[in-house]
mmCIF file of C-alpha atoms and ligand atoms in Angstrom:
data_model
loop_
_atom_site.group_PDB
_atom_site.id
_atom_site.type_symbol
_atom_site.label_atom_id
_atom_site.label_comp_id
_atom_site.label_asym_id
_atom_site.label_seq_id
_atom_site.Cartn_x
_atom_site.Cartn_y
_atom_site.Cartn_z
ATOM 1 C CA UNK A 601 -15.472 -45.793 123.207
ATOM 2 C CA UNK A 602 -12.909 -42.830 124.316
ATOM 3 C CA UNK A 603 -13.757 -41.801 128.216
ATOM 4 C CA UNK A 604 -12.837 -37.727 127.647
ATOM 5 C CA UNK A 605 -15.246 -35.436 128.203
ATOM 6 C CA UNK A 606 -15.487 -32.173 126.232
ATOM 7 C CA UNK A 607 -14.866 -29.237 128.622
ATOM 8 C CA UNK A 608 -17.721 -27.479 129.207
ATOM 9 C CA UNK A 609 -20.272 -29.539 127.070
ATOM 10 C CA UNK A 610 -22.478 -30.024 129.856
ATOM 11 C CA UNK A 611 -23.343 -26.209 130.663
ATOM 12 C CA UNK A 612 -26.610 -25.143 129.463
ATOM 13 C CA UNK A 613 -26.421 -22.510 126.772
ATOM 14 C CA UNK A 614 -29.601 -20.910 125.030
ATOM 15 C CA UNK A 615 -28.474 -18.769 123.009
ATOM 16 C CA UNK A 616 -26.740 -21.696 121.315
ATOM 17 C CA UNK A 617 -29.211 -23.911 121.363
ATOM 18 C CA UNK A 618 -32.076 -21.463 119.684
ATOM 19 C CA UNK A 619 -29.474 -21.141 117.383
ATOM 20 C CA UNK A 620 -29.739 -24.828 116.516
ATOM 21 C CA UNK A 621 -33.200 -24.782 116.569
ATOM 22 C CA UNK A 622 -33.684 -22.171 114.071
ATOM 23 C CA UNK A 623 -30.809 -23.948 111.784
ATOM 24 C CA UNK A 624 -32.734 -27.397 111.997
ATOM 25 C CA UNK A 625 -36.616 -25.539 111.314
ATOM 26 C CA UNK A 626 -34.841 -23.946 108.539
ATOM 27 C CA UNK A 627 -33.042 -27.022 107.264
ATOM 28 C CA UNK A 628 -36.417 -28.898 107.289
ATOM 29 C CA UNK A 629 -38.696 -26.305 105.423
ATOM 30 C CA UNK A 630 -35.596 -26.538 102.660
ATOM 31 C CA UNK A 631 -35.574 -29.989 102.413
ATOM 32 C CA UNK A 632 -39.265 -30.400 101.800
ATOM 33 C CA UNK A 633 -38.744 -27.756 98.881
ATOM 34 C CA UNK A 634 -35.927 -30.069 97.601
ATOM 35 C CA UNK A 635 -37.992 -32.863 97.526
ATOM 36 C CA UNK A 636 -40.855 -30.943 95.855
ATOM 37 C CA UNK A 637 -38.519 -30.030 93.336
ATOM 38 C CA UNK A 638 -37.265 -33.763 92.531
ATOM 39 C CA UNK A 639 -33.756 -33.265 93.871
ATOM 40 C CA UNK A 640 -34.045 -35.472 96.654
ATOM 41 C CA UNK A 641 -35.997 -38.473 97.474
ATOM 42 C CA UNK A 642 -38.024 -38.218 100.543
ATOM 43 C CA UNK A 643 -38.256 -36.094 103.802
ATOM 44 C CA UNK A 644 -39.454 -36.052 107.764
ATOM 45 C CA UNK A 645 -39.580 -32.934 108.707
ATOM 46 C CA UNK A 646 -38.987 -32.467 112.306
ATOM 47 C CA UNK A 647 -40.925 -29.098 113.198
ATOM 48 C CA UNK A 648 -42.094 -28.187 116.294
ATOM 49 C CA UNK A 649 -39.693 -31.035 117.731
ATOM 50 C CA UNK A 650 -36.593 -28.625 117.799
ATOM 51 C CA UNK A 651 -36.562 -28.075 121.905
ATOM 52 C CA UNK A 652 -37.167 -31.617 122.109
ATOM 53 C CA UNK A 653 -34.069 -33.099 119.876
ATOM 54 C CA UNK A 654 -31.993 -30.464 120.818
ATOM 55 C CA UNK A 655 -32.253 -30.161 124.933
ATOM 56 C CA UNK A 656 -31.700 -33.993 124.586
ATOM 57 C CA UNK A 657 -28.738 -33.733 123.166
ATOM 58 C CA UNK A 658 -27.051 -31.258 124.922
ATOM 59 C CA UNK A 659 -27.253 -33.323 127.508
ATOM 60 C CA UNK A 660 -24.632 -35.938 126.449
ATOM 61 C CA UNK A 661 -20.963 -36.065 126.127
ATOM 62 C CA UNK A 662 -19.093 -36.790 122.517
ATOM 63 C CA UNK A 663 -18.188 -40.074 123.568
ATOM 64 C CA UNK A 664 -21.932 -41.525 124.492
ATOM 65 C CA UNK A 665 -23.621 -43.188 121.896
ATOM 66 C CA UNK A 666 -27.247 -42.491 120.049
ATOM 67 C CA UNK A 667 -29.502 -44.845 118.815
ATOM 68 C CA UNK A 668 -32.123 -42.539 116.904
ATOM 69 C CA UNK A 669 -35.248 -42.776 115.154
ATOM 70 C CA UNK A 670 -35.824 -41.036 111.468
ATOM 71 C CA UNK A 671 -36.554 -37.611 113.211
ATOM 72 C CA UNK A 672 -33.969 -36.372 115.052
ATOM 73 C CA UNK A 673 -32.232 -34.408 112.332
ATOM 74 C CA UNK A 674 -30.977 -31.978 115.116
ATOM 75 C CA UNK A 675 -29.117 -34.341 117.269
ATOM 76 C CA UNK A 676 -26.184 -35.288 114.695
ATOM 77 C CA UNK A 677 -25.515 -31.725 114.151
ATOM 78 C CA UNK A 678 -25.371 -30.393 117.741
ATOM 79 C CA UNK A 679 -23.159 -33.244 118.234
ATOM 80 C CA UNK A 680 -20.683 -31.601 115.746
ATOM 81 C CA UNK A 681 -21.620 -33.187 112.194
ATOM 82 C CA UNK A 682 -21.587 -30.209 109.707
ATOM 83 C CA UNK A 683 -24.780 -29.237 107.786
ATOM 84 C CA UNK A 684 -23.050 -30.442 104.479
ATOM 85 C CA UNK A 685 -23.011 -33.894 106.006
ATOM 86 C CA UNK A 686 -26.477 -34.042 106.335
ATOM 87 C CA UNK A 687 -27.440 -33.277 103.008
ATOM 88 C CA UNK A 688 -24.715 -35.699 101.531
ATOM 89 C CA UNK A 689 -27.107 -37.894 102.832
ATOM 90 C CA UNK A 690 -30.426 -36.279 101.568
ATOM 91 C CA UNK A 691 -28.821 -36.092 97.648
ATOM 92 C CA UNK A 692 -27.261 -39.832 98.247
ATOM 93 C CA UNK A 693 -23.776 -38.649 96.975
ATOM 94 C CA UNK A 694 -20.413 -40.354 96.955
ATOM 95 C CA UNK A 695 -19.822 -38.068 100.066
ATOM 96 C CA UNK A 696 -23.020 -40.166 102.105
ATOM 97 C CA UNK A 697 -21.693 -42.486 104.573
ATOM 98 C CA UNK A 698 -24.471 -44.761 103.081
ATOM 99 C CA UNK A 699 -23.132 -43.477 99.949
ATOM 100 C CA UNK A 700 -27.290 -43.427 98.870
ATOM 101 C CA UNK A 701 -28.077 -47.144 100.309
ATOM 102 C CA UNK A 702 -29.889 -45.921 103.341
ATOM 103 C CA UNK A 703 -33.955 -44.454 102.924
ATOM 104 C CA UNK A 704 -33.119 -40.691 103.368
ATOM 105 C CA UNK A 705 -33.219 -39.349 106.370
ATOM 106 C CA UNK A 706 -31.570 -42.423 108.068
ATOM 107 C CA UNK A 707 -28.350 -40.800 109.023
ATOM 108 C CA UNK A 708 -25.082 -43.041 109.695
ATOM 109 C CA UNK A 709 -22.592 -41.104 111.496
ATOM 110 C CA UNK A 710 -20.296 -43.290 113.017
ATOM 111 C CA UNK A 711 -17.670 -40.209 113.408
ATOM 112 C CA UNK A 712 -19.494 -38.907 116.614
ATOM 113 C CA UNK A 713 -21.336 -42.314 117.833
ATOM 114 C CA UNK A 714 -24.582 -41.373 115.504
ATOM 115 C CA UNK A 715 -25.620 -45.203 114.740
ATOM 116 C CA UNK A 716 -27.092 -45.895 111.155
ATOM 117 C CA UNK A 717 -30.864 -45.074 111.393
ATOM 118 C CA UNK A 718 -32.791 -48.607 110.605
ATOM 119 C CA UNK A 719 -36.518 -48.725 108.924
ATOM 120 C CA UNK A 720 -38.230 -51.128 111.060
ATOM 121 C CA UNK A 721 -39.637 -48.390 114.086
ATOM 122 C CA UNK A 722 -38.399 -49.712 117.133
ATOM 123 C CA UNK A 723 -35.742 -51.790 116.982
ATOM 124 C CA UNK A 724 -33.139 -48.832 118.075
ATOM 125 C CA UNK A 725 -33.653 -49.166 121.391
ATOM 126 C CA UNK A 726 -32.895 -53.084 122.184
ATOM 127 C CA UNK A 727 -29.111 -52.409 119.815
ATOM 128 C CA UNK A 728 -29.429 -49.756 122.076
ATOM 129 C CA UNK A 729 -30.074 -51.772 125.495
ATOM 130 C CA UNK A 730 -27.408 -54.071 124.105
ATOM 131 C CA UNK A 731 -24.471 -51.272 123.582
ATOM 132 C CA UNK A 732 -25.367 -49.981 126.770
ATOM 133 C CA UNK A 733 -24.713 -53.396 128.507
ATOM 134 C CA UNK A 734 -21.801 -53.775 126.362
ATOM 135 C CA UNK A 735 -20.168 -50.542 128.111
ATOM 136 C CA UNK A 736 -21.315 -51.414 131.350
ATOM 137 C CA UNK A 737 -19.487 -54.901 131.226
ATOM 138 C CA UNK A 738 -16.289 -52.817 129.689
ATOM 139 C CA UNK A 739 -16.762 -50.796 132.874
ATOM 140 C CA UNK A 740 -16.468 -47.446 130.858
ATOM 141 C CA UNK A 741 -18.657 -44.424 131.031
ATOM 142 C CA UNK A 742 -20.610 -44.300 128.155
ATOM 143 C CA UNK A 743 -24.141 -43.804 128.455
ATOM 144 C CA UNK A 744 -26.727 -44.404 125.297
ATOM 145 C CA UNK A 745 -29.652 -42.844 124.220
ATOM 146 C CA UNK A 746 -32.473 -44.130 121.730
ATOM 147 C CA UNK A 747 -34.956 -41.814 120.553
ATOM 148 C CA UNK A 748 -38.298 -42.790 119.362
ATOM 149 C CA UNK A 749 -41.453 -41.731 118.917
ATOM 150 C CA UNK A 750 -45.317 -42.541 120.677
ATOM 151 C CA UNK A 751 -46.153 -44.870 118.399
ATOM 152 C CA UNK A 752 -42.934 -47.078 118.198
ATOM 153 C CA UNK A 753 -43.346 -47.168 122.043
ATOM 154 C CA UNK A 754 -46.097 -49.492 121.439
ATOM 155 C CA UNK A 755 -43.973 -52.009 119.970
ATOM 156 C CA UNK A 756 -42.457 -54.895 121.713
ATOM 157 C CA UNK A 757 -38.864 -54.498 120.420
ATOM 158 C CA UNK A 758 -39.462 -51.237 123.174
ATOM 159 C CA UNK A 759 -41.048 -53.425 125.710
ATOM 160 C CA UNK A 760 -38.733 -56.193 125.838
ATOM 161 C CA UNK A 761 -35.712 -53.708 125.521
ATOM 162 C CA UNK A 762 -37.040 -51.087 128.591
ATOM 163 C CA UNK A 763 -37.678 -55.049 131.002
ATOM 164 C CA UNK A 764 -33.769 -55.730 129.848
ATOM 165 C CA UNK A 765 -32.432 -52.359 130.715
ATOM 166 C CA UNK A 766 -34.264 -51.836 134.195
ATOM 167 C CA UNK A 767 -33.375 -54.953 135.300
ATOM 168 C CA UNK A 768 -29.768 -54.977 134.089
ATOM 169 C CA UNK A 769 -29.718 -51.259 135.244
ATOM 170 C CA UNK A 770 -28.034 -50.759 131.987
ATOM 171 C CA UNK A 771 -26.678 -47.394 131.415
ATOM 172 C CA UNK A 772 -29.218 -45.942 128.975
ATOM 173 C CA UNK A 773 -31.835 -42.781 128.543
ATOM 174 C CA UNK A 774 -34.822 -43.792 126.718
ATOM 175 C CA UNK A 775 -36.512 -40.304 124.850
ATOM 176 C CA UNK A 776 -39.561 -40.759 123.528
ATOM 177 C CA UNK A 777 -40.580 -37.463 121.607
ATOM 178 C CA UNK A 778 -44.484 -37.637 121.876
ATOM 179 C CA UNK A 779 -45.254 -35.457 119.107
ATOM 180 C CA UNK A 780 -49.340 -36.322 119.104
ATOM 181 C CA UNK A 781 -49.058 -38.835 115.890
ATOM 182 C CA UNK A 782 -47.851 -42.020 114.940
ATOM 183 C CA UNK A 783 -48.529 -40.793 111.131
ATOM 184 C CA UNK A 784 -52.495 -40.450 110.989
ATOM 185 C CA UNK A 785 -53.047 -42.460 114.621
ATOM 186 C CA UNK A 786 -53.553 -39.784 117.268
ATOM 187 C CA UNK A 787 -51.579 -41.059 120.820
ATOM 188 C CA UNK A 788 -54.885 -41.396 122.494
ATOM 189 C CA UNK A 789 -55.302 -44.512 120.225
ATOM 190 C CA UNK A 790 -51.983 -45.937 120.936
ATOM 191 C CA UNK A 791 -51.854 -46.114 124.654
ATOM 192 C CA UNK A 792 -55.068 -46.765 127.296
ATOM 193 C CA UNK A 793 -52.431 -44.761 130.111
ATOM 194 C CA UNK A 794 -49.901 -42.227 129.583
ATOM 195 C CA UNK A 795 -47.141 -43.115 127.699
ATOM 196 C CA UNK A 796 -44.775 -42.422 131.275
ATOM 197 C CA UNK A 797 -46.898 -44.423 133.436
ATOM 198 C CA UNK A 798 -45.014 -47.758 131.536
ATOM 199 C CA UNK A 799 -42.376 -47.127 132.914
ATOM 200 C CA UNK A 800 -43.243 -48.166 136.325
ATOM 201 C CA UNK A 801 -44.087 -51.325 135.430
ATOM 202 C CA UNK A 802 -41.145 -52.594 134.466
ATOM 203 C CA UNK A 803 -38.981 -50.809 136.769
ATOM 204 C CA UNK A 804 -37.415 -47.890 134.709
ATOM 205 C CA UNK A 805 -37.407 -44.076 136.462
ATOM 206 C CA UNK A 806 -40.016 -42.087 134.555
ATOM 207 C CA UNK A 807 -40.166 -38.496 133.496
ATOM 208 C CA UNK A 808 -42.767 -36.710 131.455
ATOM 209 C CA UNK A 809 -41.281 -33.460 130.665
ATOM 210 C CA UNK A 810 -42.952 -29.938 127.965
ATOM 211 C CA UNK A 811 -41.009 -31.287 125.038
ATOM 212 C CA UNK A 812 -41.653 -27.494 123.573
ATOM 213 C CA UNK A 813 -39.046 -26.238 126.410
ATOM 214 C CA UNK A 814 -35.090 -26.626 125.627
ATOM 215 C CA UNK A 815 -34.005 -26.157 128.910
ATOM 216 C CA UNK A 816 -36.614 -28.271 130.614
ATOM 217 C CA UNK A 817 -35.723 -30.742 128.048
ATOM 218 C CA UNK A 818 -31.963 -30.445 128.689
ATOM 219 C CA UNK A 819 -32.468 -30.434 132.646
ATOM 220 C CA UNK A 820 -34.272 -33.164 132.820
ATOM 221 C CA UNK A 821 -31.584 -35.611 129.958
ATOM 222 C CA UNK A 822 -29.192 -34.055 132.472
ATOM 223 C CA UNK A 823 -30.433 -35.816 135.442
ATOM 224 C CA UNK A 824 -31.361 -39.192 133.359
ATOM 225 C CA UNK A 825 -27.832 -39.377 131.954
ATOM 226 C CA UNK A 826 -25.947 -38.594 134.877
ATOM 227 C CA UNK A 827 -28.295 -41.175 136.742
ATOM 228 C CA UNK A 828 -27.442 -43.732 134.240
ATOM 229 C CA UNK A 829 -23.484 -42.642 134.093
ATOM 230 C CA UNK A 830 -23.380 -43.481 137.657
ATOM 231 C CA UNK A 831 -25.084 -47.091 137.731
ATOM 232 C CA UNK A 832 -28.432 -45.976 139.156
ATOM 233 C CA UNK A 833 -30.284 -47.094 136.167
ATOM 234 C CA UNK A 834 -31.776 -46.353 133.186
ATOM 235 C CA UNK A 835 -34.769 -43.587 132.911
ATOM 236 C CA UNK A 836 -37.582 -43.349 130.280
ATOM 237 C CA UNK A 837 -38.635 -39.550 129.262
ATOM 238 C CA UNK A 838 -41.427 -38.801 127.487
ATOM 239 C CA UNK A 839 -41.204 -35.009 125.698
ATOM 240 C CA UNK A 840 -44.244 -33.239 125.210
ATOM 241 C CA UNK A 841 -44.167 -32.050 121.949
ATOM 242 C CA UNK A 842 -46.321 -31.567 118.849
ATOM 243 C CA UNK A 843 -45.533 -32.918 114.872
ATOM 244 C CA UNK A 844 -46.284 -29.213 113.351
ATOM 245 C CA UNK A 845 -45.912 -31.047 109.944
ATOM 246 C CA UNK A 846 -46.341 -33.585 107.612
ATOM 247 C CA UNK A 847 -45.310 -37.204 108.752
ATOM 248 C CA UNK A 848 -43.160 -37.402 105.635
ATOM 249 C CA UNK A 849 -43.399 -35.983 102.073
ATOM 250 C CA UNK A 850 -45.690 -38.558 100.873
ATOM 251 C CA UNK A 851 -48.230 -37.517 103.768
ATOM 252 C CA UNK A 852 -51.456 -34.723 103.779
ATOM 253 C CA UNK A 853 -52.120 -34.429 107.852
ATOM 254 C CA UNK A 854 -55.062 -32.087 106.630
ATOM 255 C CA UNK A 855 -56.929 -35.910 105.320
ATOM 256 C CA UNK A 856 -57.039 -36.348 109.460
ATOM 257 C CA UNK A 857 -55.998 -33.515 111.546
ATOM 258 C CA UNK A 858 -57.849 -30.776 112.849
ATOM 259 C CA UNK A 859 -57.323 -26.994 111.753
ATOM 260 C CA UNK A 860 -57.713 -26.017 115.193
ATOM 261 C CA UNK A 861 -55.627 -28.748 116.901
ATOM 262 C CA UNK A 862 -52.540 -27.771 114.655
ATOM 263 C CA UNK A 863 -53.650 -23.897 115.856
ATOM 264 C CA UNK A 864 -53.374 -24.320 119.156
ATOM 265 C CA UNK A 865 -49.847 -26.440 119.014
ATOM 266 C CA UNK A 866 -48.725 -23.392 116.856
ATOM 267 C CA UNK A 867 -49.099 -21.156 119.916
ATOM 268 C CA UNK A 868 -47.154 -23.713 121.538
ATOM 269 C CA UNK A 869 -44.116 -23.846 118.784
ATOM 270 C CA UNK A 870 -40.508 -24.070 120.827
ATOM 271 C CA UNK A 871 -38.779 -21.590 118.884
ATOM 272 C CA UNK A 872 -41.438 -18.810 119.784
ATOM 273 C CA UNK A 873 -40.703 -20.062 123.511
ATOM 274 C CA UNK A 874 -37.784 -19.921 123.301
ATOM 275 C CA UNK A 875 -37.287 -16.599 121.212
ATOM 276 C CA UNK A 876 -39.880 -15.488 124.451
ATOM 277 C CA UNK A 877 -36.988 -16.672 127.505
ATOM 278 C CA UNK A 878 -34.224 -14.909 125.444
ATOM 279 C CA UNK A 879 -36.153 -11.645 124.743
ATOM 280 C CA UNK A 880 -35.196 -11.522 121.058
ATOM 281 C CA UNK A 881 -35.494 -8.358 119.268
ATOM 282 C CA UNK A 882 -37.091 -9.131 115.863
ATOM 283 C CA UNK A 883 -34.238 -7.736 114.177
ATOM 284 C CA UNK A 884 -31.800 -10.387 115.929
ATOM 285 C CA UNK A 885 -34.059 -13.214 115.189
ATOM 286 C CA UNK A 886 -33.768 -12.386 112.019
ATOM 287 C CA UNK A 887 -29.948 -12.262 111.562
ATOM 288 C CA UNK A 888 -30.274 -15.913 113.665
ATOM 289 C CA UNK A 889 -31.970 -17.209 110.594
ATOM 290 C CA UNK A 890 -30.848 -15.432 107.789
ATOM 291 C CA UNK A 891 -27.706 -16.858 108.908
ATOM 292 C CA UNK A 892 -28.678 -20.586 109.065
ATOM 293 C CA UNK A 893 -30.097 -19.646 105.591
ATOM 294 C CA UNK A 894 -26.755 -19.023 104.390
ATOM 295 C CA UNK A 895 -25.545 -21.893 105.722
ATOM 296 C CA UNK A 896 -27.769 -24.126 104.443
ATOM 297 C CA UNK A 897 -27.702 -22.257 100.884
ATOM 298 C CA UNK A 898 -24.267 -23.233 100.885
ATOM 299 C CA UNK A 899 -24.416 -26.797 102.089
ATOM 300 C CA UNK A 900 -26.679 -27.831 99.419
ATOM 301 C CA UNK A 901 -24.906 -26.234 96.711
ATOM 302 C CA UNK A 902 -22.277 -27.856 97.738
ATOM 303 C CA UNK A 903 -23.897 -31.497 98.112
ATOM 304 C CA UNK A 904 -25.301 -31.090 94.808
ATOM 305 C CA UNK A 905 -22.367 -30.716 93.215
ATOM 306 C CA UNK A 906 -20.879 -33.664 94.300
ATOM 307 C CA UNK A 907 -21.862 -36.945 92.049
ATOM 308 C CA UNK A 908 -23.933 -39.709 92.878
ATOM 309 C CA UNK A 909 -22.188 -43.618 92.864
ATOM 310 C CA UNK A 910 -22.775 -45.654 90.132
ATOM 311 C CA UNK A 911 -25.099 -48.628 90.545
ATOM 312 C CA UNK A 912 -22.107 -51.017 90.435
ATOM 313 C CA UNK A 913 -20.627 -50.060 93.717
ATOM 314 C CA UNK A 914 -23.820 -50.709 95.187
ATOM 315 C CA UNK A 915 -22.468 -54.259 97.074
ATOM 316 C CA UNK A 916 -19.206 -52.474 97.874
ATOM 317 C CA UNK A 917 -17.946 -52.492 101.120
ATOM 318 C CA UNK A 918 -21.068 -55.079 102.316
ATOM 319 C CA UNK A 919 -19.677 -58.120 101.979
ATOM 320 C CA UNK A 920 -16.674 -59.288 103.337
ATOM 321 C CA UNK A 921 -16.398 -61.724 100.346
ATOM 322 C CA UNK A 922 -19.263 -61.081 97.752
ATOM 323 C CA UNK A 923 -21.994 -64.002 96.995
ATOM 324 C CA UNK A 924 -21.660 -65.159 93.408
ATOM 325 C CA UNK A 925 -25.476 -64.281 92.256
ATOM 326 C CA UNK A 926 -24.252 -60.998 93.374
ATOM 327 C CA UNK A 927 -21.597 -61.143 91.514
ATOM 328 C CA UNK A 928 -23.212 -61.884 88.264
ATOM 329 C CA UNK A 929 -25.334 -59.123 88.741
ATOM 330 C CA UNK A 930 -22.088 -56.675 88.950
ATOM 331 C CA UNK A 931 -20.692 -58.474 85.754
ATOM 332 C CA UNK A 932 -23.936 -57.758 83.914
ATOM 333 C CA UNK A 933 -24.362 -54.367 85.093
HETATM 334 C C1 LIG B 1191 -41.982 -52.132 112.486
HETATM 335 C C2 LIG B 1191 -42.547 -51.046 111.640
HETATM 336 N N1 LIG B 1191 -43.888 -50.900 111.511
HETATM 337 C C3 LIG B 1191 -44.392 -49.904 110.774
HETATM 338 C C4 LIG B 1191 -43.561 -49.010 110.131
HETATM 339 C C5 LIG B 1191 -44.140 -47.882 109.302
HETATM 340 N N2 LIG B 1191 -44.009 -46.611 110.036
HETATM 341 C C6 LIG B 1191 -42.989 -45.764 109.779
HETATM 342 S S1 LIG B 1191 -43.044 -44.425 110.754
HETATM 343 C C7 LIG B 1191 -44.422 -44.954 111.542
HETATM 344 C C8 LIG B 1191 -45.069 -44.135 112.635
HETATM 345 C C9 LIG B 1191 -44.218 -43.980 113.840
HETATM 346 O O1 LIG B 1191 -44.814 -43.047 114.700
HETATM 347 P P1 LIG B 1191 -44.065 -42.485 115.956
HETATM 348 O O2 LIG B 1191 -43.337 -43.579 116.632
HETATM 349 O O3 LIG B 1191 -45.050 -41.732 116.757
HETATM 350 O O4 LIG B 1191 -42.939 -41.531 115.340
HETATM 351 P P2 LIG B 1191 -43.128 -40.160 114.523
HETATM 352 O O5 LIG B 1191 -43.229 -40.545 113.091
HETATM 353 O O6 LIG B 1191 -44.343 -39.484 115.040
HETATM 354 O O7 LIG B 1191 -41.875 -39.401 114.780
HETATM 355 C C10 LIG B 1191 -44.843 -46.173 111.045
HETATM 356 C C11 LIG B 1191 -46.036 -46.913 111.496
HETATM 357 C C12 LIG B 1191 -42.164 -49.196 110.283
HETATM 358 N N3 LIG B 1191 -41.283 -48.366 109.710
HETATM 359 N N4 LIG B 1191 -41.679 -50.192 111.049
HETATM 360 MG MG1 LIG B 1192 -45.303 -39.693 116.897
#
């Protein structure tokens, strides 16, 4: 964990950070036509979560640490991973860091403190509690973030790791993006309080902030990370936000979701608001993303053209010494 900071990443910038937003709505409507088309496996699209996944992030400095959930597609690339990267991941090529042994999109980008993504909802934030400690006993500055979601912030890996962190007063922002769902279970059903109000039961600083706003977003990671940079203790935010989407590819929201719900978050979407606080011309929103276009255009040609492993390097680099059924199964393959 390297202690400099990046001059100037901590000023707020807008204009940057629609552009982001626009690249990430863009890079999720493209993926879900990928996947449509059989090129790549599965998908989570993240819209209508842009101001929330990007505020957060501009909030921290290259050398903290995330801990993310499946959803935060945004986050690796503000943090300086290029768009290529990302869909090295999506087509599993030789290029993945996974290299196609992680459920796409469970990112591992250990080249700007991105940890590897794992299935079971939840668990992120206690490795998250624990890296956090780990700094604090180093006596360095990192801070650590874990992002998940409403519904994973009913489980008890999130419990027991939010009693840990208050009373340790680890160094470590906890962002839940409430986004309405937990796939077809509505919030409501999840939680008999507001998701915030935990937090003062176990002793963490609580924020509930309009997840839809990227500079209320950033403002308010600002404070938590700072807070937690300088001992005070760890904070729990809870963004306001709305899943405009699908839960995944293999989901139809339309089976339980309203028509006029999913209306009204529409109005609500964080790249109109956005686009609104700028004052956007339609012409210049429309270079913005006929721009990320391009670059995603070229990003996935480019992934695609790289090859896939073959099944027998699928134990490589696991195993310090391989297990001899494993083994076997290499010699017969
Ligand atoms: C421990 C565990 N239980 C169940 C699942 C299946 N599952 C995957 S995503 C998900 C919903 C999570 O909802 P939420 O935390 O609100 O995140 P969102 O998908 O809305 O971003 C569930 C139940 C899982 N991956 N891990
Ligand atoms: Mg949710």
């Amino acid at each position: 964990m390297s202690v400099s900071p990046r001059p100037g990443a901590a000023l707020s910038n807008l204009p940057e950070m629609y552009r982001e937003m626009v690249l990430v709505r863009e890079l999720s409507s493209r993926a879900v036509a990928l996947q449509r088309q059989g090129r790549i496996g599965s998908w989570l699209g993240s819209e209508g979560q842009e101001a929330a996944m990007v505020g957060s992030a501009h909030a921290l400095e290259p050398f903290d640490w995330v801990f993310a959930s499946y959803r935060e597609h945004a986050v690796p690339l503000v943090r300086g991973v290029p768009v290529v990267a990302l869909f090295n991941h999506l087509f599993a090529n030789v290029d993945d860091n996974a290299r196609g042994r992680n459920l796409p999109p469970e990112y591992t980008f250990r080249e700007v403190n991105f940890v590897s993504v794992s299935a079971p909802v939840g668990n992120q934030a206690l490795q998250a509690v624990g890296a956090a400690t780990a700094a604090q006993i180093r006596g360095d500055r990192t801070v650590v973030m874990t992002y998940f979601g409403d519904g994973t912030a009913s489980q008890g890996d999130v419990h027991t790791a939010m009693v840990f962190a208050a009373q340790l007063k680890a160094p470590v922002v906890f962002f839940c993006q409430n986004n309405g769902w937990a796939i077809s279970v509505p919030t409501a059903r999840q939680s008999a309080v507001p998701l915030v109000e935990r937090a003062a039961a176990v002793g963490l600083k609580g924020i509930q902030v309009d997840g839809n706003d990227a500079q209320e977003v950033l403002d308010a990671t600002r404070a938590a990370v700072d807070r937690a940079r300088s001992g005070a203790g760890p904070t729990f935010i809870v963004a306001m936000t709305y899943r405009l989407g699908a839960h995944s590819t293999s989901d139809d929201p339309s089976k339980y979701r309203d028509a006029a719900e999913l209306a009204r978050a529409e109005a609500r979407d964080p790249l109109r608001i956005a686009r609104a606080q700028l004052g956007l011309s339609d012409s210049e929103d429309e270079a913005i993303r006929a721009e990320a276009r391009r670059a995603i255009a070229e990003a996935v040609a480019q992934a695609e053209r790289v090859p896939r492993p073959q099944a027998i390097e699928l134990c490589d680099g696991v195993y310090a010494e391989m297990p001899w059924h494993l083994r076997l199964e290499q010699q017969e393959l």
